[in-house]
PDB file of C-alpha atoms in Angstrom:
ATOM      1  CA  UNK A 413      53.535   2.768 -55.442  1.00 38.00           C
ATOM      2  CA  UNK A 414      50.713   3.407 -53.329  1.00 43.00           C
ATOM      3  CA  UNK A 415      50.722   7.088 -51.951  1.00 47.00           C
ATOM      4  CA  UNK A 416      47.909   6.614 -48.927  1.00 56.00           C
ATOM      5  CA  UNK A 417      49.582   5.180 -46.303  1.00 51.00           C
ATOM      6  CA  UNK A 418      49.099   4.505 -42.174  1.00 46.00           C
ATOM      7  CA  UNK A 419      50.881   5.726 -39.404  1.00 47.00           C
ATOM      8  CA  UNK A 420      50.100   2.588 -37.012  1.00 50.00           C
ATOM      9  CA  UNK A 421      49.086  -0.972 -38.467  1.00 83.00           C
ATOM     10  CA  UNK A 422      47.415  -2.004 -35.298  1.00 90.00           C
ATOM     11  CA  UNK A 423      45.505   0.336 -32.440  1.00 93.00           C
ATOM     12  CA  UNK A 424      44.179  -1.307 -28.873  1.00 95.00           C
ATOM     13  CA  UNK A 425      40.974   0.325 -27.974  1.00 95.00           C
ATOM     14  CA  UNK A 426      39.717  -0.092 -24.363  1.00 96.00           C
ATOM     15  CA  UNK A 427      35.454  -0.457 -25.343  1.00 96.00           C
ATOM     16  CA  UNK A 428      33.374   2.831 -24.463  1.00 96.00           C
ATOM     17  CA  UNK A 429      36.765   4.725 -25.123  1.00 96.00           C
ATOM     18  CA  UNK A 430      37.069   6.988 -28.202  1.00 97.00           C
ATOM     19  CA  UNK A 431      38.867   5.526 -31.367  1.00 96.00           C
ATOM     20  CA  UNK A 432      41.649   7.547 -33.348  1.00 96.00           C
ATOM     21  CA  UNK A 433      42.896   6.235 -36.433  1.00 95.00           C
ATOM     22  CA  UNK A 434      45.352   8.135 -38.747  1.00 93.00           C
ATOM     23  CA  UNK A 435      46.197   8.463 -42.314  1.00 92.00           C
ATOM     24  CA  UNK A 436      48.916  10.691 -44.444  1.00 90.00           C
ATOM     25  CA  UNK A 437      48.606  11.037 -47.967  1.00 85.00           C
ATOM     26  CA  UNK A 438      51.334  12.063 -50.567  1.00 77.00           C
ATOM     27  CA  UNK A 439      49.674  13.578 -53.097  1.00 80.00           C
ATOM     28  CA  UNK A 440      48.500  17.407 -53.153  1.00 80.00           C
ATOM     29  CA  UNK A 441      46.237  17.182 -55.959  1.00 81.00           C
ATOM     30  CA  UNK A 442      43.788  14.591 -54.227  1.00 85.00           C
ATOM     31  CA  UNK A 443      40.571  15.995 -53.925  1.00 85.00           C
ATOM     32  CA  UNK A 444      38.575  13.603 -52.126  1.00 88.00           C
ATOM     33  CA  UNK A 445      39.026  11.004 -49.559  1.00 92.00           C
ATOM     34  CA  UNK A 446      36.878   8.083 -48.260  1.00 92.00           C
ATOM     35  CA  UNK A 447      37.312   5.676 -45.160  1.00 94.00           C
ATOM     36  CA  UNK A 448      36.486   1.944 -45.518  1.00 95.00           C
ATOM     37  CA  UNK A 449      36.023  -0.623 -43.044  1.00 96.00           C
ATOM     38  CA  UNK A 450      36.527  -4.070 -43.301  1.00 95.00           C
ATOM     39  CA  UNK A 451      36.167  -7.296 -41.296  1.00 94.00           C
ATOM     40  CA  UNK A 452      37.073 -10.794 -41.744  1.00 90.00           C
ATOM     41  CA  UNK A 453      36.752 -12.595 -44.849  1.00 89.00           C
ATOM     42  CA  UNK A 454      34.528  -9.545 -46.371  1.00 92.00           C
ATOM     43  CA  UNK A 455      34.589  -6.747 -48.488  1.00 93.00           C
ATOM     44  CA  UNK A 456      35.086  -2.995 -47.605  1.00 94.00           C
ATOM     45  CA  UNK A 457      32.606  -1.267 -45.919  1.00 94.00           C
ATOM     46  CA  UNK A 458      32.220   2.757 -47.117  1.00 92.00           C
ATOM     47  CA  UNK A 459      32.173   4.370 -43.869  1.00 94.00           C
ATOM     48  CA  UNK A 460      32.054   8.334 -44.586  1.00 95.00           C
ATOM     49  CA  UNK A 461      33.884  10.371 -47.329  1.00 92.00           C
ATOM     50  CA  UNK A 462      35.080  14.082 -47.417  1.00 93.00           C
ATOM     51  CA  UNK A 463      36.065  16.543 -50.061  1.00 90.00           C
ATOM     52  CA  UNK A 464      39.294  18.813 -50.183  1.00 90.00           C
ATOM     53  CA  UNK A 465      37.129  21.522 -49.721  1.00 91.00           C
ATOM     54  CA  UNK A 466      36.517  20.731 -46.133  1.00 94.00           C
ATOM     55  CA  UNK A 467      38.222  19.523 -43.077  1.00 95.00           C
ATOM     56  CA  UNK A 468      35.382  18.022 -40.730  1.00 97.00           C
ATOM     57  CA  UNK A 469      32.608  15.923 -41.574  1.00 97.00           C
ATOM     58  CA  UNK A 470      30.466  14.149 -39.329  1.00 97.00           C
ATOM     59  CA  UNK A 471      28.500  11.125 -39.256  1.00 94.00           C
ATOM     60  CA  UNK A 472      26.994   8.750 -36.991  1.00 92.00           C
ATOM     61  CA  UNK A 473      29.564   8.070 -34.191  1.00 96.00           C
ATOM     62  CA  UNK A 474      32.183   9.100 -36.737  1.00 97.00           C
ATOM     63  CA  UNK A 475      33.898  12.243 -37.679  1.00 98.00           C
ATOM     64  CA  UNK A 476      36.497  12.523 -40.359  1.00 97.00           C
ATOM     65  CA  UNK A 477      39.012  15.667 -40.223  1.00 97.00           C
ATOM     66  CA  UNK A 478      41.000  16.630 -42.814  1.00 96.00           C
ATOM     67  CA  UNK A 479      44.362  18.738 -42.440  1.00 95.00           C
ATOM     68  CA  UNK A 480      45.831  19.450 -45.812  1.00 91.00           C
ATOM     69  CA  UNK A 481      48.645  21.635 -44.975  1.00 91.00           C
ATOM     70  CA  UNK A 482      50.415  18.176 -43.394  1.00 92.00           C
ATOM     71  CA  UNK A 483      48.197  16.356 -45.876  1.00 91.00           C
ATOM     72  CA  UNK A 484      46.415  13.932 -43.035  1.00 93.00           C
ATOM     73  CA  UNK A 485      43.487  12.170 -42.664  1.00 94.00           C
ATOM     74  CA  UNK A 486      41.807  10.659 -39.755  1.00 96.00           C
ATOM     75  CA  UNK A 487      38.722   9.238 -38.179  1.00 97.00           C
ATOM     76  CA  UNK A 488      37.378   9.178 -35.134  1.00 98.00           C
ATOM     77  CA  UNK A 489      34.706   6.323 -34.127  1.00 98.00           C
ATOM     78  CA  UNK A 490      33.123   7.505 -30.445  1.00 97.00           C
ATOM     79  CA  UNK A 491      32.130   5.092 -27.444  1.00 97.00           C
ATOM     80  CA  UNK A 492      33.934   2.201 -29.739  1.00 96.00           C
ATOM     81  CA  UNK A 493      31.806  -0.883 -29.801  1.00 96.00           C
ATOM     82  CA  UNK A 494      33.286  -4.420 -30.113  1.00 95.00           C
ATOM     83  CA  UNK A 495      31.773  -4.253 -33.571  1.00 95.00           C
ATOM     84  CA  UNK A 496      33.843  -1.777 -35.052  1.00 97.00           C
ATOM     85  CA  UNK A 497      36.945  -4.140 -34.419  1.00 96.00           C
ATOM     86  CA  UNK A 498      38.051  -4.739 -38.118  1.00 96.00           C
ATOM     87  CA  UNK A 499      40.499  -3.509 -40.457  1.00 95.00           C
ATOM     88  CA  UNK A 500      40.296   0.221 -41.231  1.00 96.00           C
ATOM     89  CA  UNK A 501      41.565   1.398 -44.540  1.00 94.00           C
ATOM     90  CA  UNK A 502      41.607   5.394 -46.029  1.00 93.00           C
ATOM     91  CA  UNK A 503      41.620   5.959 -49.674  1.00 91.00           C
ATOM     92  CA  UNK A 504      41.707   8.441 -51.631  1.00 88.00           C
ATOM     93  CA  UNK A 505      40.708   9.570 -55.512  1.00 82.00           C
ATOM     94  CA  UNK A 506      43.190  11.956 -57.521  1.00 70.00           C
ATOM     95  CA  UNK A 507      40.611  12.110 -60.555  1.00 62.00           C
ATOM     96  CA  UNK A 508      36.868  12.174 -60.201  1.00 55.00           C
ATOM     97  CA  UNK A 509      37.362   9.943 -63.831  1.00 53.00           C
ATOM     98  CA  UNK A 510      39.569   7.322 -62.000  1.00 66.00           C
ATOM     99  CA  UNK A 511      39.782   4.914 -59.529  1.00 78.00           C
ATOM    100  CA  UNK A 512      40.266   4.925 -55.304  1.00 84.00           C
ATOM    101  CA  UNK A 513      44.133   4.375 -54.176  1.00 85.00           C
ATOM    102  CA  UNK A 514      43.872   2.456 -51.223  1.00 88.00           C
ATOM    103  CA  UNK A 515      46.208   2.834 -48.484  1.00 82.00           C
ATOM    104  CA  UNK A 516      47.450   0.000 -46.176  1.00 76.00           C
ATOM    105  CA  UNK A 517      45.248  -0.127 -43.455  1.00 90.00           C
ATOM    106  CA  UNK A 518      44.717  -0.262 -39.495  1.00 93.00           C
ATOM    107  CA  UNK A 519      43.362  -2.993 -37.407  1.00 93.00           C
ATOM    108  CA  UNK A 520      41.387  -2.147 -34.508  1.00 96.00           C
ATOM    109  CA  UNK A 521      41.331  -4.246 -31.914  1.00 94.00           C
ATOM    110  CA  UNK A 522      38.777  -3.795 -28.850  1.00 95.00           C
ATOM    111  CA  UNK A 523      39.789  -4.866 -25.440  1.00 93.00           C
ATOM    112  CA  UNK A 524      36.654  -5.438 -23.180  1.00 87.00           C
TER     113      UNK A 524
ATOM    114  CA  UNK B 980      18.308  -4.110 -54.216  1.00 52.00           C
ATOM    115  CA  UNK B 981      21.087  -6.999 -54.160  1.00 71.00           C
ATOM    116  CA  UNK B 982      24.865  -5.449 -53.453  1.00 91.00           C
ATOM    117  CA  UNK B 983      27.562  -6.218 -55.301  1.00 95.00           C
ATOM    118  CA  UNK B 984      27.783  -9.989 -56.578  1.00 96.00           C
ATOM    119  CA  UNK B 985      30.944 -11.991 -57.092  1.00 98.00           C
ATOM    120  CA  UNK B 986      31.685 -15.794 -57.640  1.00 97.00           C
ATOM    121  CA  UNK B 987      32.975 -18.071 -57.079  1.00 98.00           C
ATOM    122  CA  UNK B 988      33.708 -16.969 -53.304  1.00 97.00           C
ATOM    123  CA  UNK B 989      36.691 -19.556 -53.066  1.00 97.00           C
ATOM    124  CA  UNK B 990      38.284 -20.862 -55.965  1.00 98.00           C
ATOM    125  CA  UNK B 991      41.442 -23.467 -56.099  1.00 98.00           C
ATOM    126  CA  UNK B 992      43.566 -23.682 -59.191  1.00 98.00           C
ATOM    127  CA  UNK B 993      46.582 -25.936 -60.202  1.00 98.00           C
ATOM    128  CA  UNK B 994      49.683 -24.023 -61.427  1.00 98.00           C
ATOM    129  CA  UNK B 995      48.630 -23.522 -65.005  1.00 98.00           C
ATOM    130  CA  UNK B 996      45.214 -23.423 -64.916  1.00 98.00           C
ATOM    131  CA  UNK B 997      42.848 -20.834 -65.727  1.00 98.00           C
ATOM    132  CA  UNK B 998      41.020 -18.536 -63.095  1.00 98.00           C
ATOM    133  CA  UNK B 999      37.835 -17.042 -64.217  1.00 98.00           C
ATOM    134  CA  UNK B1000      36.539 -14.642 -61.515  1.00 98.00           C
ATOM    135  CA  UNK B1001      32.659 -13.072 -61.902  1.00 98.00           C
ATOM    136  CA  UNK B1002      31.045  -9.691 -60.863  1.00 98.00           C
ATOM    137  CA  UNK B1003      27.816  -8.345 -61.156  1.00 97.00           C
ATOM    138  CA  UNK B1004      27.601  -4.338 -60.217  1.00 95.00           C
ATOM    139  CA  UNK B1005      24.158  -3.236 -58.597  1.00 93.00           C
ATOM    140  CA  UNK B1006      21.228  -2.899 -60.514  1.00 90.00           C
ATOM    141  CA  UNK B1007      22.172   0.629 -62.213  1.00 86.00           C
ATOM    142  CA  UNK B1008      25.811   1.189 -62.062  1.00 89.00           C
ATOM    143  CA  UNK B1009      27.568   0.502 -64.969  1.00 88.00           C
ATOM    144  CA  UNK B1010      30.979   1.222 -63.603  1.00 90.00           C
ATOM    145  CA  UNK B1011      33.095  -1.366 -62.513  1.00 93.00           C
ATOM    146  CA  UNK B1012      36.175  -1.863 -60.902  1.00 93.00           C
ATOM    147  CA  UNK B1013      38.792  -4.603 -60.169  1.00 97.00           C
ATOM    148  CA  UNK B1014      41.285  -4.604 -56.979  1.00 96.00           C
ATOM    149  CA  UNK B1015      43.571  -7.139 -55.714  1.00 97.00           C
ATOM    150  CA  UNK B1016      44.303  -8.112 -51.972  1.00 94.00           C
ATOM    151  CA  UNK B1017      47.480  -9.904 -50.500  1.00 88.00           C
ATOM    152  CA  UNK B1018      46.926 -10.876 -46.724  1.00 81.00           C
ATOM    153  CA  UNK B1019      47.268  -8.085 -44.166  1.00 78.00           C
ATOM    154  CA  UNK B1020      47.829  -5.658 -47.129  1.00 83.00           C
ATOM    155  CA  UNK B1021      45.220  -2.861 -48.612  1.00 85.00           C
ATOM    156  CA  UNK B1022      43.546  -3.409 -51.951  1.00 92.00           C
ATOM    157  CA  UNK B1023      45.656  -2.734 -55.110  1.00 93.00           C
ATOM    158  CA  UNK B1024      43.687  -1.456 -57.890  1.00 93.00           C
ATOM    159  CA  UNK B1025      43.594  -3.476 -61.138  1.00 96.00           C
ATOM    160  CA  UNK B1026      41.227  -2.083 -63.443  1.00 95.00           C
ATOM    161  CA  UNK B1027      38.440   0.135 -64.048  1.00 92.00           C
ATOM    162  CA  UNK B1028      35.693  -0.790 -67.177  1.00 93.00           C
ATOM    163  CA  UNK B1029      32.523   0.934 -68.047  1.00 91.00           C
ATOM    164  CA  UNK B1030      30.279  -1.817 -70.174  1.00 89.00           C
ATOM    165  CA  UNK B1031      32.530  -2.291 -73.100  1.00 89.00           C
ATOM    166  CA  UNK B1032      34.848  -0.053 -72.579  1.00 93.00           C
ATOM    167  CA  UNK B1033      38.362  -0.817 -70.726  1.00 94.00           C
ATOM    168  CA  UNK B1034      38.726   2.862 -68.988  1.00 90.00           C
ATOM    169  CA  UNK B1035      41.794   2.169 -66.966  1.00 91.00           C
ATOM    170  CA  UNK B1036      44.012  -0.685 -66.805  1.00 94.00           C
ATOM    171  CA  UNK B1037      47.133   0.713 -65.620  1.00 92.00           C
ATOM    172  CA  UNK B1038      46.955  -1.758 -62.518  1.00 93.00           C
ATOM    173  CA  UNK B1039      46.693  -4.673 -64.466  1.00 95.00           C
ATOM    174  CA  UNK B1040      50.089  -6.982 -65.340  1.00 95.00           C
ATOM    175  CA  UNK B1041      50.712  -7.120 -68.655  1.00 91.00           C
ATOM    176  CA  UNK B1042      50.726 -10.122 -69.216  1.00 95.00           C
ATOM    177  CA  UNK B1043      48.158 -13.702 -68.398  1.00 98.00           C
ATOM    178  CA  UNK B1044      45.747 -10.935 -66.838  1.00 98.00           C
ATOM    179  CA  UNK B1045      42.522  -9.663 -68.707  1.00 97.00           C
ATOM    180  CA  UNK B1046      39.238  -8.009 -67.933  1.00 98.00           C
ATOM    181  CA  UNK B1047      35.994  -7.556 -69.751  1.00 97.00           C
ATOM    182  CA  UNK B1048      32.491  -6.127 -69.219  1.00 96.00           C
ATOM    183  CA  UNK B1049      30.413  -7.093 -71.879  1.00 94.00           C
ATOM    184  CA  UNK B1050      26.887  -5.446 -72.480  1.00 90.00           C
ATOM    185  CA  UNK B1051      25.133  -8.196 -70.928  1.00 91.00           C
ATOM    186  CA  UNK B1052      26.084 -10.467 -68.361  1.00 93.00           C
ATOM    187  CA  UNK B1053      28.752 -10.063 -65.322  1.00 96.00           C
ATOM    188  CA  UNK B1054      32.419  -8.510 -65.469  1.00 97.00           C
ATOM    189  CA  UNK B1055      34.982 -11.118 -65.719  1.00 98.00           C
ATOM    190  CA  UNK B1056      38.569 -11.169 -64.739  1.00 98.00           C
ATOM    191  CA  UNK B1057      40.250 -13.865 -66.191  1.00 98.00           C
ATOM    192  CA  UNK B1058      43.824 -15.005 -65.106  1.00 98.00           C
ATOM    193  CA  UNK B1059      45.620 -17.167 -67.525  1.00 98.00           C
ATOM    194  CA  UNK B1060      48.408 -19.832 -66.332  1.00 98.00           C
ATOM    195  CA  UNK B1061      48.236 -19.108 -62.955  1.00 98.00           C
ATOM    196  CA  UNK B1062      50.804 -19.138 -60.812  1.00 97.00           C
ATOM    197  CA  UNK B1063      51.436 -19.399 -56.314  1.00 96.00           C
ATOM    198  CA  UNK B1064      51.977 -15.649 -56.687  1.00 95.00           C
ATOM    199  CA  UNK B1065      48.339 -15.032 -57.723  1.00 96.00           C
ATOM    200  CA  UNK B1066      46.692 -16.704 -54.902  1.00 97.00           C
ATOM    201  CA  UNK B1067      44.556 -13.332 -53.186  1.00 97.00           C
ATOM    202  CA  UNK B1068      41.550 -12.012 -52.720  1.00 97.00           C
ATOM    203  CA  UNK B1069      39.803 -10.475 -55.400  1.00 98.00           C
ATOM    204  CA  UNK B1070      37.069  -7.582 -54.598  1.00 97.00           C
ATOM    205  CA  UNK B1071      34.987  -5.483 -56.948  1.00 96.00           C
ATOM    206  CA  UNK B1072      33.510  -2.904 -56.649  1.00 93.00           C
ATOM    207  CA  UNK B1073      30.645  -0.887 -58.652  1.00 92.00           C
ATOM    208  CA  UNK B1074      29.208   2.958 -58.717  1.00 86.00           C
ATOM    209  CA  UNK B1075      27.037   4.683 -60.798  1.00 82.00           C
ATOM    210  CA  UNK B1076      29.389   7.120 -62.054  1.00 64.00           C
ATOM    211  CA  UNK B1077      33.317   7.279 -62.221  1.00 53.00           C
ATOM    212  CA  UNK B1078      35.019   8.117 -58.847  1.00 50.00           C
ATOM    213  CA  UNK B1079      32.446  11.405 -58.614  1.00 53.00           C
ATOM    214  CA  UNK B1080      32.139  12.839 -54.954  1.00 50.00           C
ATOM    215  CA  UNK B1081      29.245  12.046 -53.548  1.00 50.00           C
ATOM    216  CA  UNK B1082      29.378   8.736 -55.496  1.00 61.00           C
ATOM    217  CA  UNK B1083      29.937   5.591 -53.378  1.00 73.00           C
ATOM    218  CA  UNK B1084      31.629   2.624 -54.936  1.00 82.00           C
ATOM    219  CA  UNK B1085      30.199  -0.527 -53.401  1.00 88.00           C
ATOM    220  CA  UNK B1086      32.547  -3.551 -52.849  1.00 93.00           C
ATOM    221  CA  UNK B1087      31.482  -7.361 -53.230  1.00 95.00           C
ATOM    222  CA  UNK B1088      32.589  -9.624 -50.711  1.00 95.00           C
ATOM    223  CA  UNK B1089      35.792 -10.914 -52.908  1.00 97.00           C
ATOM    224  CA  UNK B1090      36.780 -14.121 -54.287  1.00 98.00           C
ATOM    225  CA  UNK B1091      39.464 -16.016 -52.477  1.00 97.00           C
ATOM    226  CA  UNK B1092      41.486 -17.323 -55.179  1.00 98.00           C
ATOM    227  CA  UNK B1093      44.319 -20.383 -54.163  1.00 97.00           C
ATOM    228  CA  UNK B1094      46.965 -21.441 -56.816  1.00 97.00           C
ATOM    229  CA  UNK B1095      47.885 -24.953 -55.633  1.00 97.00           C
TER     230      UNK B1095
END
């Protein structure tokens, strides 16, 4: 089975609020982790990545922290827009040789 | 640079038939991968080729399922006999190296396969 998996399968945003979505991941050995996006009827979106070695990364309106002692993920989207509402999905890839294990994903809905 | 190609975007089968599903990576990556996609579920990987080569195929089922990267021309997944239970979205993705940090996989927009 898969071993990424999602705390909550749908989060209500109020727009111009901050966006939290969470991830917890089963397996120790993974060594890197990415964060897709995906909206209706297309294909995922790589939104920002981050190694084991680290537990923040930044990027434009989004920061990624990762806790490995309660092996979680998340990612936080700032001032959410109504076009981040899609379906948010966290991966992960146990060896650099092998494929991404996709977890289940979230849905983020934006209230105006 | 074109993304990721894959056709047919929809494709409709009769129980039986055969599903042939196309992907062309980006101009340069020569890794490609396979994942499947129920409704309101998170993509299952299939199979991972490199051109020739079949690298990882422990998502695919055993049986009516095959994949194939040839050295010229688009990957093809190829689903034999199909049945209801096969109707999904199909995405690949490509990269220029295997799963590497720092190296993006880029998904196609999927093919919506229906098994009437």
């Amino acid at each position: 089975g898969e071993s990424v998996g999602l705390h909550l399968p749908t989060l209500s945003v109020q727009e111009g609020d901050n966006s939290i979505i969470n991830c917890a991941y089963s397996n120790s050995a993974s060594d890197y982790f990415i964060w897709y996006k995906q909206e209706s009827g297309k294909g995922p979106q790589f939104i920002i990545d981050i190694r084991s070695n680290m537990d923040k990364r930044q990027g434009q309106r989004v920061t990624v922290l990762l806790n490995k002692t309660v092996k979680h993920l998340s990612l936080q989207i700032a001032a959410t827009q109504p076009g981040d509402s899609a379906v948010y999905f966290c991966a992960e890839n146990m060896d650099r040789d092998d494929k991404i294990i996709f977890g289940k994903g979230t849905r983020l809905h934006i209230l105006p | 640079n074109a993304g990721v190609m894959q056709n047919p975007r929809h494709l409709v089968r009769r129980r039986g038939q055969e599903a042939r599903l196309r992907c062309s990576p980006m101009k340069g990556h020569s890794h490609v991968y396979w994942y499947r996609q129920l409704p309101e579920e998170g993509l299952k990987f299939m199979v991972y080729l490199q051109k020739e080569n079949i690298i990882d195929e422990s998502g695919m089922p055993k049986e009516r399922f095959s994949a194939e990267f040839p050295k010229e021309g688009p990957s093809i997944l190829r689903i034999q006999q199909v049945v209801r239970g096969d109707s999904a979205a199909y995405f690949c993705a490509s990269s220029e190296n295997s799963g590497t940090p720092n190296t993006e996989a880029f998904f196609g927009q999927g093919t919506r396969l229906t098994v009437v």
